Tab-separated table of C-alpha atoms in Angstrom:
chain	number	residue	atom	x	y	z
A	169	LEU	CA	0.854	-2.328	22.796
A	170	LEU	CA	-2.174	-3.355	20.760
A	171	GLY	CA	0.137	-4.809	18.105
A	172	CYS	CA	1.899	-6.921	20.740
A	173	ALA	CA	-1.430	-8.195	22.027
A	174	LEU	CA	-2.530	-9.120	18.506
A	175	LEU	CA	0.771	-10.884	17.874
A	176	ALA	CA	0.317	-12.867	21.103
A	177	VAL	CA	-3.176	-13.914	20.002
A	178	VAL	CA	-1.871	-14.994	16.597
A	179	LEU	CA	0.938	-17.016	18.189
A	180	VAL	CA	-1.504	-18.754	20.541
A	181	VAL	CA	-3.803	-19.624	17.627
A	182	VAL	CA	-0.877	-20.960	15.585
A	183	TRP	CA	0.345	-23.020	18.542
A	184	GLN	CA	-3.141	-24.436	19.228
A	185	ARG	CA	-3.505	-25.491	15.601
A	186	GLY	CA	-0.491	-27.763	15.717
A	187	GLY	CA	2.498	-25.526	16.115
A	188	VAL	CA	4.510	-23.651	13.609
A	189	ASP	CA	3.852	-24.638	10.036
A	190	VAL	CA	6.110	-22.879	7.554
A	191	ASN	CA	3.157	-22.273	5.241
A	192	ARG	CA	1.297	-20.484	8.036
A	193	LEU	CA	4.326	-18.301	8.619
A	194	TYR	CA	4.351	-17.335	4.932
A	195	VAL	CA	0.656	-16.460	5.094
A	196	LEU	CA	1.200	-14.493	8.290
A	197	GLN	CA	4.131	-12.633	6.728
A	198	HIS	CA	2.130	-11.766	3.602
A	199	ALA	CA	-0.837	-10.562	5.644
A	200	ALA	CA	1.321	-8.635	8.120
A	201	ILE	CA	3.210	-6.763	5.397
A	202	HIS	CA	-0.027	-5.744	3.709
A	203	ALA	CA	-1.609	-4.829	7.053
A	204	LEU	CA	1.355	-2.609	7.914
A	205	LEU	CA	1.293	-0.925	4.504
A	206	GLY	CA	-2.480	-0.460	4.690
A	207	TRP	CA	-2.216	0.968	8.195
A	208	THR	CA	0.535	3.363	7.053
A	209	PHE	CA	-1.793	4.747	4.383
A	210	ALA	CA	-4.957	4.576	6.525
A	211	ILE	CA	-3.669	6.613	9.475
A	212	THR	CA	-3.065	9.517	7.106
A	213	LEU	CA	-6.783	9.581	6.250
A	214	ARG	CA	-7.760	10.685	9.763
A	215	ALA	CA	-9.431	14.068	10.171
A	216	GLY	CA	-6.846	16.819	10.223
A	217	ALA	CA	-4.076	14.642	8.744
A	218	THR	CA	-2.602	14.976	5.259
A	219	PRO	CA	-3.251	11.836	3.196
A	220	LEU	CA	-0.029	10.057	2.262
A	221	ILE	CA	-0.404	10.459	-1.513
A	222	THR	CA	-1.281	14.137	-1.035
A	223	ALA	CA	1.888	14.642	1.020
A	224	LEU	CA	3.978	12.917	-1.649
A	225	ALA	CA	2.387	15.023	-4.399
A	226	GLU	CA	3.068	18.206	-2.436
A	227	ARG	CA	6.749	17.252	-2.160
A	228	VAL	CA	7.269	16.785	-5.885
A	229	HIS	CA	5.154	19.633	-7.267
A	230	ALA	CA	6.333	23.224	-7.046
A	231	GLU	CA	2.814	24.647	-7.394
A	232	PRO	CA	0.228	24.207	-4.622
A	233	LEU	CA	-2.264	21.417	-5.307
A	234	THR	CA	-5.743	22.460	-6.394
A	235	PRO	CA	-8.694	21.372	-4.243
A	236	ALA	CA	-9.696	18.886	-6.983
A	237	VAL	CA	-6.229	17.329	-7.018
A	238	ARG	CA	-6.133	17.232	-3.201
A	239	ALA	CA	-9.450	15.344	-3.239
A	240	TYR	CA	-8.117	13.037	-5.941
A	241	THR	CA	-4.941	12.221	-4.009
A	242	ARG	CA	-7.039	11.529	-0.907
A	243	HIS	CA	-9.089	9.035	-2.921
A	244	VAL	CA	-5.917	7.423	-4.266
A	245	THR	CA	-4.660	7.022	-0.684
A	246	ALA	CA	-7.967	5.373	0.260
A	247	GLY	CA	-7.710	3.188	-2.847
A	248	TRP	CA	-4.352	1.844	-1.705
A	249	VAL	CA	-5.823	1.090	1.718
A	250	GLY	CA	-8.506	-0.938	-0.070
A	251	PHE	CA	-5.869	-2.661	-2.210
A	252	PHE	CA	-3.872	-3.784	0.829
A	253	ALA	CA	-7.005	-4.943	2.658
A	254	GLY	CA	-8.128	-6.834	-0.442
A	255	MET	CA	-4.758	-8.585	-0.700
A	256	ILE	CA	-5.155	-9.772	2.891
A	257	VAL	CA	-8.698	-11.052	2.310
A	258	VAL	CA	-7.792	-12.901	-0.888
A	259	SER	CA	-4.623	-14.310	0.670
A	260	LEU	CA	-6.451	-15.682	3.701
A	261	ALA	CA	-9.314	-17.030	1.588
A	262	LEU	CA	-6.916	-18.841	-0.745
A	263	TYR	CA	-4.973	-20.253	2.189
A	264	ALA	CA	-8.165	-21.516	3.820
A	265	LEU	CA	-9.974	-22.780	0.724
A	266	ALA	CA	-7.529	-23.549	-2.084
A	267	PRO	CA	-4.476	-25.714	-2.668
A	268	TRP	CA	-1.149	-24.311	-1.480
A	269	GLY	CA	0.054	-23.811	-5.057
A	270	TRP	CA	-2.768	-21.371	-5.715
A	271	TRP	CA	-1.859	-19.294	-2.663
A	272	SER	CA	1.810	-19.351	-3.635
A	273	PHE	CA	1.037	-18.223	-7.204
A	274	PHE	CA	-1.176	-15.444	-5.870
A	275	CYS	CA	1.521	-14.128	-3.557
A	276	THR	CA	4.546	-14.464	-5.813
A	277	VAL	CA	3.026	-13.528	-9.181
A	278	LEU	CA	-0.389	-11.935	-8.846
A	279	THR	CA	0.260	-9.689	-5.831
A	280	PRO	CA	3.193	-7.817	-7.416
A	281	GLY	CA	1.379	-7.830	-10.751
A	282	ALA	CA	-1.683	-6.289	-9.129
A	283	ALA	CA	0.485	-3.594	-7.512
A	284	VAL	CA	2.071	-2.722	-10.872
A	285	ALA	CA	-1.379	-2.694	-12.484
A	286	GLY	CA	-2.531	-0.344	-9.702
A	287	PHE	CA	0.327	2.078	-10.378
A	288	VAL	CA	-0.168	1.989	-14.151
A	289	GLY	CA	-3.959	2.204	-13.904
A	290	GLU	CA	-3.757	5.162	-11.538
A	291	ALA	CA	-1.287	6.976	-13.807
A	292	VAL	CA	-3.523	6.494	-16.856
A	293	TRP	CA	-6.623	7.544	-14.918
A	294	ARG	CA	-4.842	10.601	-13.486
A	295	ARG	CA	-3.693	11.790	-16.920
A	296	TRP	CA	-7.211	11.400	-18.278
A	297	ARG	CA	-9.094	12.770	-15.268
A	298	HIS	CA	-6.624	15.506	-14.215
A	299	PRO	CA	-4.595	16.603	-17.240
A	300	GLU	CA	-3.636	19.756	-15.326
A	301	PHE	CA	-1.780	17.603	-12.778
A	302	GLU	CA	1.792	17.846	-14.064
A	303	PRO	CA	3.458	14.458	-14.632
A	304	VAL	CA	6.577	13.881	-12.543
A	305	SER	CA	9.553	11.753	-13.514
A	306	MET	CA	10.662	8.917	-11.266
A	307	GLU	CA	13.998	10.726	-10.806
A	308	ARG	CA	12.242	13.845	-9.526
A	309	ALA	CA	10.040	11.825	-7.192
A	310	LEU	CA	13.035	9.960	-5.748
A	311	ARG	CA	15.004	13.189	-5.316
A	312	ALA	CA	12.079	14.769	-3.423
A	313	TRP	CA	11.809	11.674	-1.233
A	314	ARG	CA	15.537	11.716	-0.408
A	315	GLU	CA	15.450	15.420	0.381
A	316	GLN	CA	12.466	15.271	2.712
A	317	GLY	CA	13.285	16.431	6.174
A	318	ARG	CA	16.533	18.123	5.135
A	319	THR	CA	16.886	21.718	6.160
A	320	PRO	CA	18.099	24.132	3.507
A	321	THR	CA	21.716	25.194	4.014
């Protein structure tokens, strides 16, 4: 319900500023995707909930996570929330203050590049900071993801 109200506010603002401009729709799409991803990670940081990265790590590792690794995965989850929020802030600032080409370059080149850098940087940091945290292959991670929710037969 809150999401619908926010969407209505956004549509009214867009309409009052001269109607639908395709560039505004691109900015709205970019911000909305990052807001949804950030929200998906953020709601798992509530008290009593299992942080998203912790839940993923528990699915792919046979051994229980140590308290240090659980704390680490919670911080990684919070880091991704910050990443998504930062992408929204930079996107809106570029749209408001810079030429369209800058915004377009940010969204099409720098945003995915920053995400890849985040994954690589986290993997390097994890191997240095938590060498006891067993590395997992992409195949194993994907298999665990596909098998989530299945009941053993």
